[in-house]
Coordinates of C-alpha atoms in Angstrom, one line a residue:
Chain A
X1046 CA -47.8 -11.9 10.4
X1047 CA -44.0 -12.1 10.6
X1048 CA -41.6 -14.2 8.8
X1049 CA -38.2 -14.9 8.8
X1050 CA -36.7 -14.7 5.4
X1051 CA -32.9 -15.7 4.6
X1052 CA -31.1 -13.8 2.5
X1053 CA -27.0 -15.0 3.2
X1054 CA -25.8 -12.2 0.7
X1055 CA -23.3 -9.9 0.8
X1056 CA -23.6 -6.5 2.3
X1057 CA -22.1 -5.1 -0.4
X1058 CA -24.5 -6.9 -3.0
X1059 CA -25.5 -3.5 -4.4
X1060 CA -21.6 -2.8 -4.8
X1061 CA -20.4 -6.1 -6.0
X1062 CA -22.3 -5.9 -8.7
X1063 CA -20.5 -3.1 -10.5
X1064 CA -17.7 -4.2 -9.2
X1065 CA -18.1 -7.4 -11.2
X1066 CA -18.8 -5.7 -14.4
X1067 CA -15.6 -3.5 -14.2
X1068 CA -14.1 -6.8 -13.6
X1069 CA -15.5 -8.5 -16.6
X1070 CA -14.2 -5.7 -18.5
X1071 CA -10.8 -5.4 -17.8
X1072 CA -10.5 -8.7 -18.1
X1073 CA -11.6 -9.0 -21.6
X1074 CA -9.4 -5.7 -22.3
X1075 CA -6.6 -7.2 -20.8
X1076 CA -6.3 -4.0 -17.9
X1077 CA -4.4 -4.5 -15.0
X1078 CA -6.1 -2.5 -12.0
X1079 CA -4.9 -1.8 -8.5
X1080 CA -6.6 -0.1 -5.2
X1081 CA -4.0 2.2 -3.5
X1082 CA -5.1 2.0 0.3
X1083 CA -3.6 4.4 2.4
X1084 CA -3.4 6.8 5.5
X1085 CA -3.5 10.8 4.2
X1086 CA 0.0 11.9 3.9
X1087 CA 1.7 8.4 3.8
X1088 CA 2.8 8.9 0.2
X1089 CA 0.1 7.6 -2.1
X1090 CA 0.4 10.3 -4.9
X1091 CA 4.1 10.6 -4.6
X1092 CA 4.4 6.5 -5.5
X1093 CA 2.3 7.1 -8.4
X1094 CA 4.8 10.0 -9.2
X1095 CA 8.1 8.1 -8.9
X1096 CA 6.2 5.0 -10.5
X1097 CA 5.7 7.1 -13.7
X1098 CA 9.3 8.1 -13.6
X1099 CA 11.0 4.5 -13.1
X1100 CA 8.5 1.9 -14.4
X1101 CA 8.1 3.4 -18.2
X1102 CA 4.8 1.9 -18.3
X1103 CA 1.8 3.6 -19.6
X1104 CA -1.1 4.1 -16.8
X1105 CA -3.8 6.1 -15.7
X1106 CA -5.3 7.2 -12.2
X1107 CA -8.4 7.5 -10.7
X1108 CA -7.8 9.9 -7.8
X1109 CA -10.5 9.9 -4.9
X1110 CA -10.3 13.2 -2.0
X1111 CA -12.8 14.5 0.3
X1112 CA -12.0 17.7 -1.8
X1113 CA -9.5 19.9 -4.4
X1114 CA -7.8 18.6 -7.2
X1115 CA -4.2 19.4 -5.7
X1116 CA -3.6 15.5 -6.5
X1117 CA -5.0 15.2 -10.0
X1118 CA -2.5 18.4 -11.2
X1119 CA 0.4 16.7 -9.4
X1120 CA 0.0 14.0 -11.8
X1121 CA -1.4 15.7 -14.6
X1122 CA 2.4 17.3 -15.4
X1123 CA 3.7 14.5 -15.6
X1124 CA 1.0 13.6 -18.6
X1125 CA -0.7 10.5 -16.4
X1126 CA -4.6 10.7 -17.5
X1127 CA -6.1 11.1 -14.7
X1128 CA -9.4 11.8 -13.3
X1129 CA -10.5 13.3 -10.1
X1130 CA -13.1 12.2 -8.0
X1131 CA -14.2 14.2 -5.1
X1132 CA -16.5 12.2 -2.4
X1133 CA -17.2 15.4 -0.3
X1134 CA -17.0 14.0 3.0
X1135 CA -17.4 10.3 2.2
X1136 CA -14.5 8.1 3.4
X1137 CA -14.1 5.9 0.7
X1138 CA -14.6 5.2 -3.5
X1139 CA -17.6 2.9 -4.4
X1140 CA -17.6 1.1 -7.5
X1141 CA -20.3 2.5 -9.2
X1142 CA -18.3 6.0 -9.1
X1143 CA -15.4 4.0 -10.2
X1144 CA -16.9 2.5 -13.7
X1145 CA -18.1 6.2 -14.3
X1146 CA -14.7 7.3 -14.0
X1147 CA -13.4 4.6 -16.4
X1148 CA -15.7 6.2 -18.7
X1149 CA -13.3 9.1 -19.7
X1150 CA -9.9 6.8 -19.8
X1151 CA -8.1 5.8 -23.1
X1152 CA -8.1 2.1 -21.2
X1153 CA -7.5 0.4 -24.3
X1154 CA -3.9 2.0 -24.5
X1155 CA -2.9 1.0 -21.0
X1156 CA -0.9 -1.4 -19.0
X1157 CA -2.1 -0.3 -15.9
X1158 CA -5.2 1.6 -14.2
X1159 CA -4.5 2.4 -10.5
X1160 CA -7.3 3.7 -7.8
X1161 CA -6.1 6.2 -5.2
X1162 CA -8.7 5.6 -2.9
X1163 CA -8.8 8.1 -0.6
X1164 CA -6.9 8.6 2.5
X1165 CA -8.0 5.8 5.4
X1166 CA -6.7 2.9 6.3
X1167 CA -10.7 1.6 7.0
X1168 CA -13.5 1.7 4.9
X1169 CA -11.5 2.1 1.4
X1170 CA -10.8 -1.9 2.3
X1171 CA -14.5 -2.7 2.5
X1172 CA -15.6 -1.6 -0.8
X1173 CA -14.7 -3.8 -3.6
X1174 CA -14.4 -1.8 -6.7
X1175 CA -13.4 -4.6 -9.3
X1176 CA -9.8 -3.8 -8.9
X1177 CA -7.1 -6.9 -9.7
X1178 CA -5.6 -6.4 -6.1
X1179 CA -4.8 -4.1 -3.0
X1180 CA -1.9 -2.2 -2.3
X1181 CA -1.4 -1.4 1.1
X1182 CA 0.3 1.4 1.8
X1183 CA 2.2 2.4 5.4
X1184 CA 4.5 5.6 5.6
X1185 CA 7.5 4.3 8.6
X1186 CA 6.3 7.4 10.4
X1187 CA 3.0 6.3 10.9
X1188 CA 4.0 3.6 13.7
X1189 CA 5.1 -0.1 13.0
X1190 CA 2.0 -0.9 15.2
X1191 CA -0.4 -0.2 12.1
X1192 CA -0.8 -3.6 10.8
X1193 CA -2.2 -5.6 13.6
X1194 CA -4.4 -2.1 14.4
X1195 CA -6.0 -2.0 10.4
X1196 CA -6.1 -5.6 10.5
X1197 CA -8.3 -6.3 7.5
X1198 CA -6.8 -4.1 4.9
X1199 CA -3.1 -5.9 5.9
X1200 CA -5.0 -8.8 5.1
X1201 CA -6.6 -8.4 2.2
X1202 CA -3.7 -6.4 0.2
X1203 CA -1.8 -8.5 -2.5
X1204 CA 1.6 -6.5 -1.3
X1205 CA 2.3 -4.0 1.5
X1206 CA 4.6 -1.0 0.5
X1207 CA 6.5 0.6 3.5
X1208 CA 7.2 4.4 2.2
X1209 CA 9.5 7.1 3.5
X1210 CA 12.3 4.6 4.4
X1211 CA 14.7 7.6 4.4
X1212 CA 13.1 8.6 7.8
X1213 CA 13.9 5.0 9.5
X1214 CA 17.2 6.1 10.9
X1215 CA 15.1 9.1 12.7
X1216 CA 11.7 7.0 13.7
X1217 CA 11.4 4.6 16.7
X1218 CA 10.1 2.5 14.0
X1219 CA 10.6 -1.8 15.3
X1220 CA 11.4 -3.3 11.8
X1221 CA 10.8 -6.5 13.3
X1222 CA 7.2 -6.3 14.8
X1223 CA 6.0 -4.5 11.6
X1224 CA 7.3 -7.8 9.1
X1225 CA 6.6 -10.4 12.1
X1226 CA 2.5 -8.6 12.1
X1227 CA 2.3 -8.5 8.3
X1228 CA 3.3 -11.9 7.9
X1229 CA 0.8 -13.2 10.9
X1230 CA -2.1 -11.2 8.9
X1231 CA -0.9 -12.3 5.4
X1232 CA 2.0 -14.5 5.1
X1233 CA 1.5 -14.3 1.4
X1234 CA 2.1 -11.1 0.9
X1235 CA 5.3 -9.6 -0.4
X1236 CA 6.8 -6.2 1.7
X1237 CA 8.4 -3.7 -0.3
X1238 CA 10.4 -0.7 1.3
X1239 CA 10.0 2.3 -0.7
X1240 CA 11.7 5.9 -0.9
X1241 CA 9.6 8.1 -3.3
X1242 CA 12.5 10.6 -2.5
X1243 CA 15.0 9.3 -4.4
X1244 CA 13.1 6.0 -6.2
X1245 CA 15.0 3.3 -4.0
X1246 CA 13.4 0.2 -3.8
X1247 CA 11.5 0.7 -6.8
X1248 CA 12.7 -1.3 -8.8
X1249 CA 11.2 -4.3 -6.6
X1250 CA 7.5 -2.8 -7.0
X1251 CA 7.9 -2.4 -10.4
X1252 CA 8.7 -5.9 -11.5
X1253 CA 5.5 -7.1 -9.7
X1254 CA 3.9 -4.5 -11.1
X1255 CA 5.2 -5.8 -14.9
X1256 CA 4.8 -9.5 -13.9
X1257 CA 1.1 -8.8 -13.0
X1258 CA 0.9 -6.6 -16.2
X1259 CA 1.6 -10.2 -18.0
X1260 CA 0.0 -12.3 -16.5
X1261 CA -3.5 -10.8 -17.1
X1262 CA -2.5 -9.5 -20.5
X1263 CA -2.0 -13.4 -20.9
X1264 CA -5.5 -14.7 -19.6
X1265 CA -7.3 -11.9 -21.7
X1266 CA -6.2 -13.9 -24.9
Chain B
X777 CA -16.6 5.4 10.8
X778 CA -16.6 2.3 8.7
X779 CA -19.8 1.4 10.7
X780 CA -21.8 4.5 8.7
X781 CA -20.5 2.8 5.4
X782 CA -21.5 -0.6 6.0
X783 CA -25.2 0.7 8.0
X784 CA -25.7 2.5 4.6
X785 CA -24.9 -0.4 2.5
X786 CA -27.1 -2.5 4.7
X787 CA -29.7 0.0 4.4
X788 CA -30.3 0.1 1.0
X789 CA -29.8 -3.4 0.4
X790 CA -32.8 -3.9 2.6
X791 CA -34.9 -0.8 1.2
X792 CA -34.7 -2.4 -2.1
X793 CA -35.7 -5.9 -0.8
X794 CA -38.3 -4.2 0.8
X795 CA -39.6 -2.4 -2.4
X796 CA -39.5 -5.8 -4.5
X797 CA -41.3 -8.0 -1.6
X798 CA -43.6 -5.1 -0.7
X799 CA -42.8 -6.1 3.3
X800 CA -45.0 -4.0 5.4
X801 CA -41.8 -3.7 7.8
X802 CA -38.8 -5.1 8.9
X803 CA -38.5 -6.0 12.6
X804 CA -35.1 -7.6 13.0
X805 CA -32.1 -7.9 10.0
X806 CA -29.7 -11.0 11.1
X807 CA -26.1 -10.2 10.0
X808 CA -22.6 -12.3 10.4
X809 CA -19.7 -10.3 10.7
X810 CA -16.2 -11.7 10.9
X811 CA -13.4 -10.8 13.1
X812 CA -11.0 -9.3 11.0
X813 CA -13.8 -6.7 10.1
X814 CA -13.3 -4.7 12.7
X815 CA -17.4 -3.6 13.3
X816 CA -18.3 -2.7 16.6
X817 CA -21.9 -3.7 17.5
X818 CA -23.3 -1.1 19.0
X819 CA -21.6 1.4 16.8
X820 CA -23.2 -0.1 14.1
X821 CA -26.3 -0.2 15.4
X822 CA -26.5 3.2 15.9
X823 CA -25.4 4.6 12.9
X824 CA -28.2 2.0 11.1
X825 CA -30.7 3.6 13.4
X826 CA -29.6 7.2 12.6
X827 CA -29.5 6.2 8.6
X828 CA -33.1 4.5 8.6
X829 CA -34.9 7.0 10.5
X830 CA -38.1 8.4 8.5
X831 CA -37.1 5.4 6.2
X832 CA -39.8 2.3 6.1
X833 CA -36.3 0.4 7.9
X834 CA -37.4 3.0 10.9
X835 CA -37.4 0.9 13.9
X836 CA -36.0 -2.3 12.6
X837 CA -33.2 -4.2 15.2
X838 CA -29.6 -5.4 14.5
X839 CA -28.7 -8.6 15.7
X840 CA -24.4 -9.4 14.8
X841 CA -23.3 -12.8 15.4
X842 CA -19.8 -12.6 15.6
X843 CA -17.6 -15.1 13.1
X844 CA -13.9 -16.1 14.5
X845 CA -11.2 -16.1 12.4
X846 CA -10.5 -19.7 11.0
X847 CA -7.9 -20.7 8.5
X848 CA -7.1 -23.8 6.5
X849 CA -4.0 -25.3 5.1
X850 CA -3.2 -25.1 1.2
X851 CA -1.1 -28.2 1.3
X852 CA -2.2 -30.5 3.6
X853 CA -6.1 -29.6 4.4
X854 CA -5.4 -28.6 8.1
X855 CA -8.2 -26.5 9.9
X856 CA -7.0 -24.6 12.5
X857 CA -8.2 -21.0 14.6
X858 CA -5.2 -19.3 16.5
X859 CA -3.6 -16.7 14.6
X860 CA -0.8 -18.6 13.7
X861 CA 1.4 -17.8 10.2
X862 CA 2.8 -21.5 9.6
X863 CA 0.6 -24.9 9.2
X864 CA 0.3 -26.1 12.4
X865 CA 0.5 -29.4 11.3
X866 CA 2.4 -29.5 8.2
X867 CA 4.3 -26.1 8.6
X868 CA 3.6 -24.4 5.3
X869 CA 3.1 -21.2 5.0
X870 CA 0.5 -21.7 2.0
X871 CA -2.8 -20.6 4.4
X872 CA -6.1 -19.7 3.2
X873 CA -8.2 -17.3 6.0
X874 CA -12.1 -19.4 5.5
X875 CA -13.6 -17.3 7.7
X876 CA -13.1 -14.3 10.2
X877 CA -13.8 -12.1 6.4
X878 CA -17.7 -12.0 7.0
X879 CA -19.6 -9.5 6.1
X880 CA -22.8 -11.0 5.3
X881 CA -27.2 -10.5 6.3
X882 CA -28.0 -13.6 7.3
X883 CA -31.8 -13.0 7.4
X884 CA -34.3 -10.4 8.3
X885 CA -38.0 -10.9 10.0
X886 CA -40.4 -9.2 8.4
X887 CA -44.3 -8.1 9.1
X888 CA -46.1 -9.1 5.6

């Protein structure tokens, strides 16, 4: 005989769950942790490079690729702890990889632990790995038609970080439909306009960062 | 792509429901999907078919019921569906998006 059951739960039940319990613990810990949600090439590891050099705070990456660990040694030099997670093939980071990961982090030292998720503007946005927020992240060669085209991780990102500004003179890149399509998707949202190059603009992203930083060092008391 | 993902995740949701319940099969998983989510049906559908074969999901049908996007306003309580960024009524920009984030199983039938 056949039933109808009702389940109204999540997709991602299985996923939300872990994600919840990474949640729970940086929260008690005080961590601030943030999903880096990006194209391939449009500057992910380079941000986390010029972060380190301008910001002076102390952080820590979890770095998801399809494969190598090119981006893990780029930030190794630079003494970030960092650990490398290869999906081998898989499009995205899923929590339960994530709180293994954590596993081999001094967290208790840190202001900040940032996900690299890996390169796609899609299915990293799906997956809820317990992080704080999303940081979305367009390079200005990309197109300024991105937004309304990867609708939900626009929406869903806490800021949205426009990288490679020194290009902008060069690109056919309409400043105006990319803010005017960010803002109708999340009028929240605050747009940054970075140059990893040279560190301009940084100073914007890393006085949110620091004001974030406070305010959940703040509700962990 | 994202369509393999979320097939998977629906997938073993449902394999471990099925496990616990001890369903002889499931004929027909409901889900709600929201606009913003970008899922194409039929994409979806075939990548679920593809990740349940030789599973005891094998043969089961998708049914997506499509959610529109819907917002409300923080300040005054407006409700309100075209995309628009300020309050239509009151003109803030303080908007909350209440649905159009879906990505939910509704229900499934099942043979017991």
């Amino acid at each position: 005989m056949s039933k109808i059951v009702t389940l109204q739960q999540s997709i991602m039940a299985e996923d939300e769950k872990f994600a919840a319990s990474i949640r729970e613990a940086n929260r008690k810990r005080g961590l601030l942790m943030v999903n880096i949600i990006g194209s391939p090439g449009c500057g992910k590891t380079t941000l986390l490079e010029r972060t380190a050099k301008e910001s002076g705070l102390s952080f820590a990456v979890i770095e998801g690729d399809l494969a190598t660990n090119r981006d893990a040694e780029r930030l190794d030099v630079l003494g970030i702890p960092v650990v490398q997670v290869n999906t081998h093939g898989g499009c995205h980071l899923e929590a339960n990889v994530v709180e293994k990961a954590m596993e081999t982090l001094p967290l208790d030292s840190l202001d900040i632990l940032f996900v690299e998720n890996v390169g796609n503007l899609v299915c990293p946005a799906e997956f809820d790995l317990g992080e704080d927020f999303k940081a979305a992240v367009l390079s200005a060669p990309e197109g300024a038609d991105k937004p309304l085209k990867y609708p939900y991780l626009f929406s869903s990102s806490k800021i949205v970080l426009l990288t490679k500004t020194d290009l902008l003179p060069y690109l056919p890149f309409d400043m105006k439909m990319f803010t005017d399509d960010v803002k109708s998707l999340n009028p929240e949202a605050p747009v940054l306009y970075l140059n990893g190059l040279t560190g301009e603009g940084f100073g914007g992203w890393t006085d949110f960062l620091k004001d974030r930083i406070k305010e959940k060092k703040a509700d962990a008391r | 792509m994202h369509e393999v993902s979320l097939a998977e995740s629906i997938a073993a949701a449902l394999l471990q429901m099925q496990e616990e319940h001890r369903w002889k099969s499931v004929v027909e998983v409901r889900l709600r999907i929201g606009a913003l989510r970008q899922v194409f049906p039929d994409i979806l559908s075939f990548a679920f078919n593809t990740v349940t074969r030789s599973t005891a999901l094998e043969g089961a049908r998708l049914v997506v019921e499509d959610v529109p996007l819907s917002f409300r306003c923080r300040d005054c309580g407006t409700s309100w569906q075209e995309e628009t960024v300020l309050c239509p009524s009151c003109g803030s920009i303080h908007r909350e998006t209440v649905a159009g984030m879906e990505l939910d199983i509704e229900s499934v039938e099942v043979e017991e």
